[in-house]
Tab-separated table of C-alpha atoms in Angstrom:
chain	number	residue	atom	x	y	z
A	160	UNK	CA	-0.245	0.157	-0.093
A	161	UNK	CA	1.007	3.547	-0.475
A	162	UNK	CA	2.238	5.355	2.190
A	163	UNK	CA	-0.710	8.032	2.629
A	164	UNK	CA	-3.251	4.829	2.526
A	165	UNK	CA	-1.366	3.347	5.369
A	166	UNK	CA	-0.990	6.197	7.272
A	167	UNK	CA	-4.853	7.020	6.358
A	168	UNK	CA	-5.695	3.311	7.635
A	169	UNK	CA	-3.801	3.809	11.107
A	170	UNK	CA	-5.562	7.562	11.424
A	171	UNK	CA	-8.965	5.847	11.058
A	172	UNK	CA	-8.037	2.759	13.674
A	173	UNK	CA	-6.274	5.461	16.532
A	174	UNK	CA	-10.092	5.522	18.245
A	175	UNK	CA	-8.970	7.751	21.023
A	176	UNK	CA	-7.029	10.210	18.293
A	177	UNK	CA	-4.119	10.497	20.565
A	178	UNK	CA	-2.248	9.764	17.606
A	179	UNK	CA	-0.508	6.267	18.631
A	180	UNK	CA	-1.755	3.265	17.807
A	181	UNK	CA	-2.463	1.400	21.459
A	182	UNK	CA	-2.626	-2.339	21.894
A	183	UNK	CA	-5.994	-2.558	22.312
A	184	UNK	CA	-6.987	-0.400	19.158
A	185	UNK	CA	-4.354	-3.185	17.206
A	186	UNK	CA	-5.897	-5.421	18.435
A	187	UNK	CA	-9.540	-4.402	17.929
A	188	UNK	CA	-8.969	-3.148	14.424
A	189	UNK	CA	-6.303	-5.295	13.055
A	190	UNK	CA	-8.323	-8.421	14.654
A	191	UNK	CA	-9.490	-9.499	10.807
A	192	UNK	CA	-5.733	-9.300	9.423
A	193	UNK	CA	-3.947	-10.978	12.371
A	194	UNK	CA	-6.779	-14.014	12.260
A	195	UNK	CA	-6.177	-14.338	8.741
A	196	UNK	CA	-2.197	-14.514	8.934
A	197	UNK	CA	-3.007	-17.124	12.307
A	198	UNK	CA	-5.219	-19.170	9.680
A	199	UNK	CA	-2.719	-18.613	6.632
A	200	UNK	CA	0.117	-19.714	9.004
A	201	UNK	CA	-2.109	-22.797	10.740
A	202	UNK	CA	-2.958	-24.437	7.522
A	203	UNK	CA	0.882	-24.157	5.912
A	204	UNK	CA	1.964	-25.810	9.254
A	205	UNK	CA	-0.830	-28.572	8.749
A	206	UNK	CA	0.256	-28.771	4.931
A	207	UNK	CA	3.727	-28.939	6.084
A	208	UNK	CA	3.019	-32.014	8.832
A	209	UNK	CA	1.295	-33.420	6.321
A	210	UNK	CA	4.157	-33.276	3.859
A	211	UNK	CA	6.452	-34.931	6.547
A	212	UNK	CA	4.372	-37.418	7.352
A	213	UNK	CA	4.246	-38.565	3.520
A	214	UNK	CA	7.828	-38.217	3.188
A	215	UNK	CA	7.993	-40.431	6.409
A	216	UNK	CA	5.797	-42.832	4.159
A	217	UNK	CA	7.947	-42.758	1.287
A	218	UNK	CA	10.997	-43.450	3.092
A	219	UNK	CA	9.694	-46.269	4.719
A	220	UNK	CA	8.340	-47.814	1.570
A	221	UNK	CA	11.622	-47.067	0.077
A	222	UNK	CA	13.742	-48.619	2.807
A	223	UNK	CA	11.145	-51.687	2.702
A	224	UNK	CA	11.487	-51.919	-1.229
A	225	UNK	CA	15.077	-51.934	-0.997
A	226	UNK	CA	15.246	-54.773	1.720
A	227	UNK	CA	13.192	-57.085	-0.218
A	228	UNK	CA	15.227	-56.496	-3.267
A	229	UNK	CA	18.468	-56.943	-1.251
A	230	UNK	CA	16.856	-60.582	0.200
A	231	UNK	CA	16.218	-61.357	-3.810
A	232	UNK	CA	19.254	-60.420	-4.514
A	233	UNK	CA	21.581	-62.514	-1.884
A	234	UNK	CA	19.149	-65.457	-2.343
A	235	UNK	CA	19.731	-65.512	-6.056
A	236	UNK	CA	23.542	-65.174	-5.216
A	237	UNK	CA	23.606	-67.871	-2.737
A	238	UNK	CA	21.764	-70.050	-5.193
A	239	UNK	CA	24.316	-69.434	-7.969
A	240	UNK	CA	27.092	-69.793	-5.790
A	241	UNK	CA	25.734	-73.269	-4.500
A	242	UNK	CA	25.561	-74.539	-8.269
A	243	UNK	CA	28.881	-73.396	-9.092
A	244	UNK	CA	30.278	-75.653	-5.960
A	245	UNK	CA	27.997	-78.169	-7.188
A	246	UNK	CA	29.534	-78.082	-10.431
A	247	UNK	CA	33.220	-77.900	-9.600
A	248	UNK	CA	32.581	-80.703	-6.924
A	249	UNK	CA	31.262	-82.630	-9.854
A	250	UNK	CA	34.071	-81.657	-12.074
A	251	UNK	CA	36.529	-82.620	-9.391
A	252	UNK	CA	34.824	-85.961	-9.151
A	253	UNK	CA	35.000	-86.673	-12.643
A	254	UNK	CA	38.565	-85.732	-12.852
A	255	UNK	CA	39.418	-88.343	-9.952
A	256	UNK	CA	38.083	-90.845	-12.135
A	257	UNK	CA	39.665	-90.233	-15.204
A	258	UNK	CA	42.912	-89.913	-12.921
A	259	UNK	CA	42.064	-93.586	-11.556
A	260	UNK	CA	41.700	-94.877	-15.236
A	261	UNK	CA	44.830	-93.143	-17.032
A	262	UNK	CA	47.127	-94.433	-14.069
A	263	UNK	CA	46.379	-98.081	-15.104
A	264	UNK	CA	45.016	-98.980	-11.670
A	265	UNK	CA	41.957	-101.464	-11.892
A	266	UNK	CA	39.412	-101.974	-8.863
A	267	UNK	CA	39.502	-105.671	-8.010
A	268	UNK	CA	36.309	-107.563	-7.791
C-alpha cells in the first residue's frame, strides 16, 4: 500500500485520536488481519506436517522395497554359489575318476 493509504488506515484505527496506535486499538481493528494471518500460518503448518508424514511413509516404503530387493539378490547369489560349488565338486569327481583310469589301476572285484 502507498504510504498515504497506510497513514489513513492507521489514523482510522486510532479511536482515541492520540496519534498512537495502542494495543487495544491494534487488537480490535487489526483482528481480521491477524486472524487471517494466523489461519494462513495454521494451514501452512498443517500442510507441512502432512508433507512430513508423507515423506516418512515414502522413506519407509522405499526402505522396505530395497530390503526386499536385497533379499531377492542375496537369495539368487546364494543359489548361484551353490550351483557353482556343485559343478566344481562334480568336475573334481570326474577328474579323479579319469586320473584313476589313466594310471592303469584297476579295481579288484
